[in-house]
Short mmCIF file of N, CA, C and O in Angstrom, two decimals:
data_model
loop_
_atom_site.label_atom_id
_atom_site.label_comp_id
_atom_site.label_asym_id
_atom_site.label_seq_id
_atom_site.Cartn_x
_atom_site.Cartn_y
_atom_site.Cartn_z
N UNK A 1 5.43 41.16 -0.17
CA UNK A 1 5.69 40.34 1.17
C UNK A 1 4.21 40.07 1.77
O UNK A 1 4.15 38.86 2.17
N UNK A 2 3.46 41.03 1.70
CA UNK A 2 2.10 40.95 2.38
C UNK A 2 1.37 39.86 1.60
O UNK A 2 0.67 38.88 2.19
N UNK A 3 1.36 39.87 0.26
CA UNK A 3 0.81 38.81 -0.62
C UNK A 3 1.36 37.47 -0.38
O UNK A 3 0.58 36.40 -0.29
N UNK A 4 2.57 37.33 -0.26
CA UNK A 4 3.18 36.00 0.06
C UNK A 4 2.78 35.44 1.35
O UNK A 4 2.39 34.33 1.59
N UNK A 5 2.64 36.31 2.42
CA UNK A 5 2.23 35.91 3.74
C UNK A 5 0.77 35.32 3.75
O UNK A 5 0.44 34.44 4.27
N UNK A 6 -0.07 36.10 2.90
CA UNK A 6 -1.38 35.72 2.87
C UNK A 6 -1.59 34.46 1.98
O UNK A 6 -2.29 33.45 2.47
N UNK A 7 -0.79 34.16 0.97
CA UNK A 7 -0.83 32.96 0.21
C UNK A 7 -0.40 31.82 1.24
O UNK A 7 -0.96 30.70 1.13
N UNK A 8 0.69 31.98 2.03
CA UNK A 8 1.10 31.00 2.96
C UNK A 8 -0.04 30.63 4.01
O UNK A 8 -0.25 29.46 4.38
N UNK A 9 -0.64 31.79 4.35
CA UNK A 9 -1.78 31.56 5.39
C UNK A 9 -2.93 30.67 4.74
O UNK A 9 -3.39 29.85 5.39
N UNK A 10 -3.31 30.95 3.65
CA UNK A 10 -4.31 30.28 2.96
C UNK A 10 -3.90 28.74 2.63
O UNK A 10 -4.73 27.83 2.77
N UNK A 11 -2.81 28.61 2.27
CA UNK A 11 -2.07 27.24 1.99
C UNK A 11 -2.16 26.48 3.25
O UNK A 11 -2.52 25.19 3.30
N UNK A 12 -1.80 27.01 4.28
CA UNK A 12 -1.70 26.32 5.67
C UNK A 12 -3.09 25.83 5.94
O UNK A 12 -3.37 24.67 6.47
N UNK A 13 -4.24 26.76 5.90
CA UNK A 13 -5.61 26.20 6.24
C UNK A 13 -5.96 25.15 5.22
O UNK A 13 -6.62 24.17 5.70
N UNK A 14 -5.61 25.33 4.00
CA UNK A 14 -6.14 24.23 3.04
C UNK A 14 -5.32 22.90 3.39
O UNK A 14 -5.85 21.91 3.18
N UNK A 15 -4.04 22.99 3.84
CA UNK A 15 -3.34 21.69 4.21
C UNK A 15 -3.98 21.10 5.16
O UNK A 15 -4.06 19.88 5.23
N UNK A 16 -4.37 21.73 6.26
CA UNK A 16 -5.14 20.98 7.40
C UNK A 16 -6.34 20.25 6.79
O UNK A 16 -6.62 19.17 7.29
N UNK A 17 -7.09 20.97 6.02
CA UNK A 17 -8.37 20.30 5.52
C UNK A 17 -7.93 19.05 4.67
O UNK A 17 -8.60 17.99 4.84
N UNK A 18 -7.00 19.26 3.81
CA UNK A 18 -6.45 18.09 2.94
C UNK A 18 -5.90 16.99 3.87
O UNK A 18 -6.13 15.81 3.58
N UNK A 19 -5.38 17.47 4.81
CA UNK A 19 -4.70 16.36 5.69
C UNK A 19 -5.82 15.62 6.39
O UNK A 19 -5.73 14.33 6.45
N UNK A 20 -6.85 16.20 6.93
CA UNK A 20 -8.05 15.49 7.51
C UNK A 20 -8.60 14.48 6.46
O UNK A 20 -8.98 13.40 6.85
N UNK A 21 -8.77 15.00 5.31
CA UNK A 21 -9.46 14.18 4.28
C UNK A 21 -8.49 12.96 3.97
O UNK A 21 -9.05 11.77 3.86
N UNK A 22 -7.34 13.15 3.83
CA UNK A 22 -6.23 12.03 3.49
C UNK A 22 -6.28 11.06 4.66
O UNK A 22 -6.26 9.84 4.36
N UNK A 23 -6.30 11.51 5.87
CA UNK A 23 -6.37 10.62 7.05
C UNK A 23 -7.47 9.72 7.01
O UNK A 23 -7.45 8.54 7.23
N UNK A 24 -8.73 10.43 6.77
CA UNK A 24 -9.98 9.62 6.58
C UNK A 24 -9.88 8.52 5.51
O UNK A 24 -10.28 7.38 5.68
N UNK A 25 -9.33 8.92 4.33
CA UNK A 25 -9.27 8.00 3.13
C UNK A 25 -8.25 6.82 3.57
O UNK A 25 -8.45 5.72 3.30
N UNK A 26 -7.17 7.37 4.02
CA UNK A 26 -6.10 6.34 4.53
C UNK A 26 -6.53 5.29 5.43
O UNK A 26 -6.30 4.05 5.29
N UNK A 27 -7.28 5.78 6.53
CA UNK A 27 -7.73 4.73 7.56
C UNK A 27 -8.76 3.94 6.85
O UNK A 27 -8.85 2.67 7.27
N UNK A 28 -9.56 4.37 6.03
CA UNK A 28 -10.60 3.41 5.28
C UNK A 28 -9.92 2.49 4.44
O UNK A 28 -10.31 1.34 4.54
N UNK A 29 -8.92 2.95 3.82
CA UNK A 29 -8.13 2.05 2.92
C UNK A 29 -7.56 0.88 3.76
O UNK A 29 -7.61 -0.26 3.48
N UNK A 30 -6.97 1.24 4.88
CA UNK A 30 -6.18 0.29 5.80
C UNK A 30 -7.20 -0.64 6.26
O UNK A 30 -6.96 -1.91 6.24
N UNK A 31 -8.36 -0.18 6.78
CA UNK A 31 -9.39 -1.05 7.43
C UNK A 31 -9.96 -2.09 6.31
O UNK A 31 -10.00 -3.29 6.62
N UNK A 32 -10.13 -1.55 5.06
CA UNK A 32 -10.74 -2.47 4.19
C UNK A 32 -9.72 -3.52 3.57
O UNK A 32 -10.12 -4.65 3.49
N UNK A 33 -8.53 -3.17 3.50
CA UNK A 33 -7.44 -4.16 3.04
C UNK A 33 -7.36 -5.21 4.03
O UNK A 33 -7.38 -6.45 3.80
N UNK A 34 -7.21 -4.77 5.41
CA UNK A 34 -7.07 -5.79 6.44
C UNK A 34 -8.25 -6.71 6.60
O UNK A 34 -8.20 -7.81 6.99
N UNK A 35 -9.34 -6.13 6.31
CA UNK A 35 -10.78 -6.93 6.53
C UNK A 35 -10.82 -7.93 5.27
O UNK A 35 -11.34 -9.06 5.48
N UNK A 36 -10.57 -7.48 4.12
CA UNK A 36 -10.85 -8.24 2.97
C UNK A 36 -9.85 -9.19 2.42
O UNK A 36 -10.15 -10.13 1.65
N UNK A 37 -8.48 -9.05 3.05
CA UNK A 37 -7.47 -9.93 2.43
C UNK A 37 -6.88 -10.73 3.63
O UNK A 37 -6.31 -10.22 4.51
N UNK A 38 -7.11 -12.05 3.67
CA UNK A 38 -6.43 -12.78 4.66
C UNK A 38 -4.93 -12.84 4.51
O UNK A 38 -4.36 -12.56 3.46
N UNK A 39 -4.36 -13.12 5.64
CA UNK A 39 -2.79 -13.03 5.67
C UNK A 39 -2.29 -11.67 5.16
O UNK A 39 -1.34 -11.62 4.36
N UNK A 40 -2.87 -10.67 5.62
CA UNK A 40 -2.23 -9.29 5.32
C UNK A 40 -1.99 -8.52 6.60
O UNK A 40 -2.69 -8.80 7.67
N UNK A 41 -1.05 -7.63 6.53
CA UNK A 41 -0.56 -6.94 7.77
C UNK A 41 -0.20 -5.58 7.44
O UNK A 41 0.47 -5.37 6.38
N UNK A 42 -0.56 -4.66 8.25
CA UNK A 42 -0.19 -3.23 8.06
C UNK A 42 1.36 -3.19 8.64
O UNK A 42 1.58 -3.84 9.74
N UNK A 43 2.09 -2.48 8.06
CA UNK A 43 3.47 -2.25 8.51
C UNK A 43 3.50 -0.79 8.96
O UNK A 43 2.91 0.09 8.38
N UNK A 44 4.12 -0.65 10.24
CA UNK A 44 4.22 0.72 10.73
C UNK A 44 2.98 0.84 11.74
O UNK A 44 2.28 0.03 12.00
N UNK A 45 3.03 2.01 12.42
CA UNK A 45 2.00 2.32 13.38
C UNK A 45 0.65 2.53 12.75
O UNK A 45 0.70 3.20 11.63
N UNK A 46 -0.49 2.18 13.20
CA UNK A 46 -1.66 2.34 12.74
C UNK A 46 -2.15 3.85 12.45
O UNK A 46 -2.74 4.07 11.38
N UNK A 47 -1.77 4.67 13.24
CA UNK A 47 -2.25 6.03 13.19
C UNK A 47 -1.08 7.07 13.13
O UNK A 47 -1.22 8.20 12.50
N UNK A 48 0.08 6.81 13.84
CA UNK A 48 1.13 7.69 13.79
C UNK A 48 2.03 7.52 12.51
O UNK A 48 3.15 6.90 12.49
N UNK A 49 1.45 7.92 11.34
CA UNK A 49 2.07 7.82 10.01
C UNK A 49 1.62 8.96 9.24
O UNK A 49 0.67 9.74 9.60
N UNK A 50 2.25 9.13 8.09
CA UNK A 50 1.83 10.29 7.15
C UNK A 50 0.36 10.21 6.74
O UNK A 50 -0.08 9.06 6.63
N UNK A 51 -0.36 11.22 6.56
CA UNK A 51 -1.76 11.13 6.25
C UNK A 51 -2.05 10.48 4.92
O UNK A 51 -3.10 10.11 4.81
N UNK A 52 -1.17 10.47 4.06
CA UNK A 52 -1.36 9.88 2.80
C UNK A 52 -0.64 8.54 2.59
O UNK A 52 -0.51 8.21 1.44
N UNK A 53 -0.30 7.90 3.60
CA UNK A 53 0.64 6.77 3.42
C UNK A 53 0.02 5.51 4.09
O UNK A 53 -0.54 5.48 5.20
N UNK A 54 0.04 4.34 3.46
CA UNK A 54 -0.33 2.98 4.11
C UNK A 54 0.71 2.05 3.29
O UNK A 54 0.92 2.00 2.17
N UNK A 55 1.17 1.11 4.05
CA UNK A 55 1.99 0.08 3.70
C UNK A 55 1.65 -1.34 4.41
O UNK A 55 1.23 -1.28 5.52
N UNK A 56 1.76 -2.27 3.39
CA UNK A 56 1.29 -3.60 3.84
C UNK A 56 2.23 -4.65 3.46
O UNK A 56 3.11 -4.43 2.61
N UNK A 57 2.14 -5.83 4.11
CA UNK A 57 2.83 -7.06 3.60
C UNK A 57 1.74 -8.09 3.57
O UNK A 57 0.84 -8.16 4.28
N UNK A 58 1.99 -8.93 2.58
CA UNK A 58 0.95 -10.12 2.20
C UNK A 58 1.68 -11.38 2.23
O UNK A 58 2.76 -11.43 1.40
N UNK A 59 1.34 -12.40 3.02
CA UNK A 59 2.03 -13.64 2.94
C UNK A 59 1.77 -14.26 1.57
O UNK A 59 0.77 -14.51 1.03
N UNK A 60 2.97 -14.88 1.13
CA UNK A 60 2.82 -15.58 -0.15
C UNK A 60 2.65 -14.92 -1.28
O UNK A 60 2.14 -15.48 -2.33
N UNK A 61 3.12 -13.71 -1.43
CA UNK A 61 2.87 -12.75 -2.62
C UNK A 61 4.10 -12.33 -3.15
O UNK A 61 5.11 -11.93 -2.38
N UNK A 62 4.24 -12.23 -4.52
CA UNK A 62 5.44 -11.69 -5.19
C UNK A 62 5.09 -10.17 -5.41
O UNK A 62 4.31 -9.73 -6.28
N UNK A 63 5.65 -9.28 -4.61
CA UNK A 63 5.39 -7.79 -4.62
C UNK A 63 5.58 -7.28 -6.07
O UNK A 63 4.75 -6.32 -6.50
N UNK A 64 6.64 -7.64 -6.82
CA UNK A 64 6.82 -7.03 -8.16
C UNK A 64 5.97 -7.48 -9.05
O UNK A 64 5.42 -6.65 -9.83
N UNK A 65 5.34 -8.79 -9.00
CA UNK A 65 4.34 -9.26 -9.85
C UNK A 65 3.07 -8.50 -9.56
O UNK A 65 2.25 -8.15 -10.48
N UNK A 66 2.75 -8.36 -8.20
CA UNK A 66 1.54 -7.61 -7.78
C UNK A 66 1.59 -6.22 -8.24
O UNK A 66 0.53 -5.69 -8.87
N UNK A 67 2.78 -5.51 -8.42
CA UNK A 67 2.80 -4.13 -8.93
C UNK A 67 2.40 -4.12 -10.37
O UNK A 67 1.73 -3.24 -10.81
N UNK A 68 2.87 -5.18 -11.17
CA UNK A 68 2.52 -5.19 -12.47
C UNK A 68 1.01 -5.27 -12.82
O UNK A 68 0.42 -4.65 -13.63
N UNK A 69 0.43 -6.26 -11.99
CA UNK A 69 -1.01 -6.40 -12.13
C UNK A 69 -1.80 -5.15 -11.73
O UNK A 69 -2.79 -4.82 -12.29
N UNK A 70 -1.30 -4.58 -10.70
CA UNK A 70 -1.94 -3.39 -10.22
C UNK A 70 -1.84 -2.25 -11.24
O UNK A 70 -2.79 -1.45 -11.52
N UNK A 71 -0.71 -2.07 -11.83
CA UNK A 71 -0.45 -1.13 -12.93
C UNK A 71 -1.36 -1.43 -14.18
O UNK A 71 -1.97 -0.42 -14.63
N UNK A 72 -1.57 -2.67 -14.57
CA UNK A 72 -2.45 -2.98 -15.66
C UNK A 72 -3.88 -2.70 -15.28
O UNK A 72 -4.60 -2.30 -16.20
N UNK A 73 -4.17 -2.74 -14.01
CA UNK A 73 -5.56 -2.39 -13.52
C UNK A 73 -5.67 -0.92 -13.27
O UNK A 73 -6.82 -0.42 -12.96
N UNK A 74 -4.67 -0.03 -13.53
CA UNK A 74 -4.82 1.31 -13.49
C UNK A 74 -4.42 1.98 -12.02
O UNK A 74 -4.72 3.12 -11.80
N UNK A 75 -3.81 1.27 -11.25
CA UNK A 75 -3.34 1.60 -9.92
C UNK A 75 -1.84 1.78 -9.91
O UNK A 75 -1.01 0.78 -10.13
N UNK A 76 -1.26 2.93 -9.43
CA UNK A 76 0.16 3.10 -9.41
C UNK A 76 0.44 3.09 -7.90
O UNK A 76 0.15 3.88 -7.00
N UNK A 77 1.29 1.96 -7.63
CA UNK A 77 1.68 1.74 -6.17
C UNK A 77 3.13 1.38 -6.34
O UNK A 77 3.78 1.48 -7.30
N UNK A 78 3.70 1.07 -5.09
CA UNK A 78 5.15 0.57 -4.99
C UNK A 78 5.24 -0.54 -4.03
O UNK A 78 4.40 -0.75 -3.31
N UNK A 79 6.31 -1.27 -4.20
CA UNK A 79 6.64 -2.41 -3.43
C UNK A 79 7.83 -2.06 -2.62
O UNK A 79 8.99 -1.89 -2.98
N UNK A 80 7.62 -1.79 -1.27
CA UNK A 80 8.80 -1.44 -0.37
C UNK A 80 8.91 0.09 -0.30
O UNK A 80 8.15 0.85 -0.77
N UNK A 81 10.12 0.46 0.19
CA UNK A 81 10.39 1.84 0.29
C UNK A 81 10.80 2.49 -0.94
O UNK A 81 11.26 1.76 -1.96
N UNK A 82 10.83 3.75 -1.17
CA UNK A 82 11.23 4.43 -2.35
C UNK A 82 12.65 4.15 -2.78
O UNK A 82 12.98 3.99 -3.97
N UNK A 83 13.59 4.10 -1.78
CA UNK A 83 14.97 3.85 -2.03
C UNK A 83 15.28 2.51 -2.52
O UNK A 83 16.32 2.13 -2.99
N UNK A 84 14.31 1.53 -2.42
CA UNK A 84 14.46 0.14 -2.75
C UNK A 84 13.73 -0.23 -4.10
O UNK A 84 13.61 -1.35 -4.48
N UNK A 85 13.22 0.81 -4.74
CA UNK A 85 12.39 0.59 -6.00
C UNK A 85 13.15 -0.23 -7.02
O UNK A 85 14.46 -0.10 -7.20
N UNK A 86 12.53 -1.43 -7.49
CA UNK A 86 13.18 -2.31 -8.56
C UNK A 86 14.05 -3.36 -7.93
O UNK A 86 14.40 -4.28 -8.63
N UNK A 87 14.42 -3.33 -6.61
CA UNK A 87 15.14 -4.42 -6.01
C UNK A 87 14.26 -5.54 -5.43
O UNK A 87 13.30 -5.36 -4.74
N UNK A 88 14.42 -6.75 -6.12
CA UNK A 88 13.82 -7.94 -5.86
C UNK A 88 13.78 -8.41 -4.36
O UNK A 88 13.05 -9.42 -4.00
N UNK A 89 14.84 -8.07 -3.71
CA UNK A 89 15.04 -8.57 -2.27
C UNK A 89 14.03 -7.99 -1.25
O UNK A 89 13.61 -6.77 -1.49
N UNK A 90 13.78 -8.65 -0.23
CA UNK A 90 12.78 -8.07 0.63
C UNK A 90 13.41 -6.91 1.36
O UNK A 90 14.71 -6.78 1.42
N UNK A 91 12.64 -5.91 1.78
CA UNK A 91 13.18 -4.78 2.59
C UNK A 91 14.01 -5.16 3.82
O UNK A 91 13.49 -5.96 4.59
N UNK A 92 15.12 -4.56 3.89
CA UNK A 92 15.95 -4.82 5.11
C UNK A 92 15.26 -4.38 6.43
O UNK A 92 15.40 -4.97 7.47
N UNK A 93 14.44 -3.25 6.22
CA UNK A 93 13.75 -2.81 7.30
C UNK A 93 12.67 -3.78 7.85
O UNK A 93 12.53 -3.97 8.89
N UNK A 94 11.94 -4.28 6.87
CA UNK A 94 10.91 -5.23 7.29
C UNK A 94 11.60 -6.48 7.85
O UNK A 94 11.05 -6.99 8.83
N UNK A 95 12.66 -6.97 7.32
CA UNK A 95 13.30 -8.15 7.83
C UNK A 95 13.78 -7.80 9.14
O UNK A 95 13.70 -8.59 10.22
N UNK A 96 14.38 -6.63 9.49
CA UNK A 96 14.84 -6.28 10.78
C UNK A 96 13.73 -6.11 11.85
O UNK A 96 13.97 -6.35 13.01
N UNK A 97 12.52 -5.83 11.35
CA UNK A 97 11.37 -5.79 12.23
C UNK A 97 10.87 -7.15 12.55
O UNK A 97 9.84 -7.26 13.37
N UNK A 98 11.48 -8.17 11.97
CA UNK A 98 11.07 -9.64 12.36
C UNK A 98 10.12 -10.17 11.43
O UNK A 98 9.46 -11.17 11.68
N UNK A 99 9.77 -9.43 10.21
CA UNK A 99 8.77 -9.92 9.35
C UNK A 99 9.40 -11.03 8.55
O UNK A 99 10.47 -10.82 7.88
N UNK A 100 8.90 -12.20 8.48
CA UNK A 100 9.42 -13.24 7.70
C UNK A 100 9.51 -13.02 6.32
O UNK A 100 8.70 -12.25 5.76
N UNK A 101 10.55 -13.47 5.60
CA UNK A 101 10.76 -13.20 4.13
C UNK A 101 9.49 -13.62 3.45
O UNK A 101 9.16 -12.82 2.43
N UNK A 102 8.78 -14.66 3.67
CA UNK A 102 7.54 -15.06 2.99
C UNK A 102 6.53 -13.97 2.99
O UNK A 102 5.85 -13.87 2.03
N UNK A 103 6.50 -13.12 4.10
CA UNK A 103 5.76 -11.96 4.12
C UNK A 103 6.37 -10.67 3.43
O UNK A 103 5.70 -9.97 2.71
N UNK A 104 7.59 -10.54 3.74
CA UNK A 104 8.36 -9.27 3.37
C UNK A 104 8.33 -9.06 1.83
O UNK A 104 8.46 -8.00 1.37
N UNK A 105 8.48 -10.26 1.18
CA UNK A 105 8.52 -10.15 -0.32
C UNK A 105 7.21 -9.66 -0.93
O UNK A 105 7.24 -9.10 -2.05
N UNK A 106 6.21 -9.77 -0.24
CA UNK A 106 4.82 -9.21 -0.67
C UNK A 106 4.58 -7.80 -0.05
O UNK A 106 3.40 -7.69 0.40
N UNK A 107 5.43 -6.99 -0.20
CA UNK A 107 5.19 -5.54 0.51
C UNK A 107 4.53 -4.78 -0.48
O UNK A 107 4.74 -4.86 -1.75
N UNK A 108 3.67 -3.87 -0.21
CA UNK A 108 2.99 -2.90 -0.98
C UNK A 108 2.84 -1.64 -0.24
O UNK A 108 2.43 -1.58 0.82
N UNK A 109 3.23 -0.59 -0.98
CA UNK A 109 3.25 0.85 -0.38
C UNK A 109 2.18 1.66 -1.21
O UNK A 109 2.27 1.63 -2.47
N UNK A 110 1.27 2.12 -0.66
CA UNK A 110 0.15 2.90 -1.23
C UNK A 110 0.20 4.40 -0.77
O UNK A 110 0.29 4.62 0.40
N UNK A 111 0.34 5.38 -1.71
CA UNK A 111 0.34 6.79 -1.35
C UNK A 111 -0.86 7.48 -1.95
O UNK A 111 -1.08 7.17 -3.23
N UNK A 112 -1.52 8.15 -1.13
CA UNK A 112 -2.72 9.03 -1.70
C UNK A 112 -2.31 10.44 -2.00
O UNK A 112 -1.27 10.94 -1.45
N UNK A 113 -3.01 10.98 -2.89
CA UNK A 113 -2.62 12.35 -3.26
C UNK A 113 -3.80 13.45 -2.94
O UNK A 113 -5.07 12.88 -2.70
N UNK A 114 -3.68 14.61 -3.08
CA UNK A 114 -4.70 15.59 -2.74
C UNK A 114 -5.84 15.42 -3.77
O UNK A 114 -6.94 15.87 -3.42
N UNK A 115 -5.60 14.86 -4.85
CA UNK A 115 -6.77 14.60 -5.84
C UNK A 115 -7.20 13.25 -5.88
O UNK A 115 -8.22 12.93 -6.58
N UNK A 116 -6.88 12.40 -4.94
CA UNK A 116 -7.45 11.07 -4.84
C UNK A 116 -8.87 11.10 -4.29
O UNK A 116 -9.16 11.94 -3.40
N UNK A 117 -9.81 10.41 -4.98
CA UNK A 117 -11.20 10.40 -4.49
C UNK A 117 -11.49 9.08 -3.62
O UNK A 117 -10.88 8.17 -3.83
N UNK A 118 -12.64 9.28 -3.06
CA UNK A 118 -13.15 8.02 -2.46
C UNK A 118 -13.51 7.00 -3.29
O UNK A 118 -13.14 5.73 -3.06
N UNK A 119 -13.93 7.26 -4.50
CA UNK A 119 -14.33 6.32 -5.43
C UNK A 119 -13.07 5.52 -5.96
O UNK A 119 -13.17 4.40 -6.24
N UNK A 120 -11.97 6.22 -6.17
CA UNK A 120 -10.71 5.61 -6.41
C UNK A 120 -10.25 4.58 -5.36
O UNK A 120 -9.74 3.52 -5.68
N UNK A 121 -10.45 4.93 -4.14
CA UNK A 121 -10.09 4.05 -3.16
C UNK A 121 -10.95 2.86 -3.05
O UNK A 121 -10.46 1.80 -2.83
N UNK A 122 -12.20 3.07 -3.07
CA UNK A 122 -13.09 1.91 -3.24
C UNK A 122 -12.80 0.93 -4.41
O UNK A 122 -12.88 -0.18 -4.24
N UNK A 123 -12.56 1.56 -5.56
CA UNK A 123 -12.12 0.62 -6.65
C UNK A 123 -10.86 -0.08 -6.33
O UNK A 123 -10.76 -1.24 -6.64
N UNK A 124 -9.89 0.62 -5.67
CA UNK A 124 -8.60 -0.09 -5.32
C UNK A 124 -8.92 -1.22 -4.37
O UNK A 124 -8.38 -2.49 -4.59
N UNK A 125 -9.70 -1.04 -3.25
CA UNK A 125 -9.98 -2.08 -2.29
C UNK A 125 -10.81 -3.26 -2.82
O UNK A 125 -10.82 -4.29 -2.23
N UNK A 126 -11.59 -2.92 -3.91
CA UNK A 126 -12.43 -3.97 -4.56
C UNK A 126 -11.59 -4.88 -5.46
O UNK A 126 -11.76 -5.97 -5.54
N UNK A 127 -10.48 -4.27 -6.08
CA UNK A 127 -9.69 -4.88 -6.99
C UNK A 127 -8.54 -5.78 -6.27
O UNK A 127 -8.22 -6.87 -6.68
N UNK A 128 -8.12 -5.15 -5.14
CA UNK A 128 -6.96 -5.71 -4.67
C UNK A 128 -7.08 -7.18 -4.16
O UNK A 128 -6.12 -8.01 -4.34
N UNK A 129 -8.19 -7.55 -3.47
CA UNK A 129 -8.27 -9.00 -3.07
C UNK A 129 -8.06 -9.95 -4.04
O UNK A 129 -7.46 -10.97 -3.95
N UNK A 130 -8.80 -9.76 -5.23
CA UNK A 130 -8.69 -10.69 -6.36
C UNK A 130 -7.24 -10.72 -6.88
O UNK A 130 -6.76 -11.78 -7.33
N UNK A 131 -6.64 -9.59 -7.03
CA UNK A 131 -5.22 -9.53 -7.55
C UNK A 131 -4.21 -10.31 -6.53
O UNK A 131 -3.46 -11.09 -7.01
N UNK A 132 -4.49 -10.12 -5.28
CA UNK A 132 -3.63 -10.89 -4.27
C UNK A 132 -3.92 -12.35 -4.39
O UNK A 132 -2.96 -13.20 -4.45
N UNK A 133 -5.25 -12.75 -4.52
CA UNK A 133 -5.50 -14.19 -4.63
C UNK A 133 -4.84 -14.74 -5.86
O UNK A 133 -4.27 -15.92 -5.94
N UNK A 134 -4.95 -14.20 -7.08
CA UNK A 134 -4.38 -14.58 -8.28
C UNK A 134 -2.92 -14.70 -8.12
O UNK A 134 -2.24 -15.62 -8.56
N UNK A 135 -2.18 -13.75 -7.52
CA UNK A 135 -0.77 -13.67 -7.21
C UNK A 135 -0.35 -14.81 -6.44
O UNK A 135 0.63 -15.54 -6.66
N UNK A 136 -1.13 -15.16 -5.29
CA UNK A 136 -0.80 -16.24 -4.41
C UNK A 136 -0.78 -17.58 -5.16
O UNK A 136 -0.10 -18.37 -5.01
N UNK A 137 -1.75 -17.64 -6.11
CA UNK A 137 -1.93 -18.94 -6.84
C UNK A 137 -0.75 -19.08 -7.69
O UNK A 137 -0.17 -20.29 -7.82
N UNK A 138 -0.30 -18.03 -8.32
CA UNK A 138 0.84 -18.11 -9.17
C UNK A 138 2.23 -18.46 -8.44
O UNK A 138 3.00 -19.29 -8.88
N UNK A 139 2.32 -17.77 -7.27
CA UNK A 139 3.43 -18.00 -6.51
C UNK A 139 3.51 -19.58 -5.99
O UNK A 139 4.60 -20.15 -5.99
N UNK A 140 2.29 -20.01 -5.58
CA UNK A 140 2.29 -21.33 -5.10
C UNK A 140 2.51 -22.36 -6.19
O UNK A 140 3.38 -23.43 -6.04
N UNK A 141 2.05 -22.10 -7.37
CA UNK A 141 2.38 -22.96 -8.58
C UNK A 141 3.82 -22.87 -8.96
O UNK A 141 4.46 -24.02 -9.20
N UNK A 142 4.41 -21.69 -8.84
CA UNK A 142 5.94 -21.68 -9.09
C UNK A 142 6.63 -22.43 -8.15
O UNK A 142 7.53 -23.19 -8.51
N UNK A 143 6.38 -22.31 -6.77
CA UNK A 143 6.99 -23.14 -5.79
C UNK A 143 6.82 -24.59 -6.01
O UNK A 143 7.81 -25.40 -5.88
N UNK A 144 5.64 -25.13 -6.38
CA UNK A 144 5.35 -26.43 -6.69
C UNK A 144 6.25 -26.91 -7.91
O UNK A 144 6.87 -28.00 -7.88
N UNK A 145 6.37 -26.05 -8.97
CA UNK A 145 7.15 -26.48 -9.97
C UNK A 145 8.64 -26.53 -9.72
O UNK A 145 9.30 -27.30 -10.14
N UNK A 146 9.12 -25.76 -8.77
CA UNK A 146 10.51 -25.83 -8.28
C UNK A 146 10.77 -26.99 -7.63
O UNK A 146 11.82 -27.63 -7.82
N UNK A 147 9.87 -27.41 -6.79
CA UNK A 147 10.02 -28.66 -5.96
C UNK A 147 10.14 -29.86 -6.99
O UNK A 147 10.84 -30.78 -6.84
N UNK A 148 9.25 -29.94 -7.96
CA UNK A 148 9.21 -30.94 -8.87
C UNK A 148 10.49 -31.10 -9.74
O UNK A 148 10.99 -32.16 -9.95
N UNK A 149 11.00 -29.82 -10.09
CA UNK A 149 12.23 -29.74 -10.91
C UNK A 149 13.35 -30.30 -10.04
O UNK A 149 14.43 -30.80 -10.70
N UNK A 150 13.42 -30.16 -8.75
CA UNK A 150 14.63 -30.63 -7.97
C UNK A 150 14.50 -31.92 -7.69
O UNK A 150 15.18 -32.85 -7.66
#
């Protein structure tokens, strides 16, 4: 029992250190994404959120296609909430918050872990703008083709 109590005490101290590190990484990630990507928006409160969580919406982006390109680039993310994984419809929560469908379809959820490094975050925020731009071009092209077909 004494050993278990000591282990819990050590883990609690470590958790606070890890939480501070994750908050710093998360805030840097959020700042960089919002600075580097036009028509991007943070969803949720800027600071009253989990230390390891950031979620965004991007205007004119196909979230599922974005996830595939991120995966190919070595980044594991999600589009929308965990309970909506695989559903191509926009999040009901985002829509209820008044986020237009054109934005809500481009949702991206990023979770950091205790082993996430600053270098990984930098690589992510340096890759993401190009992937978003590429995705927007494809979405715009698809929309133009739909108009021509009609």
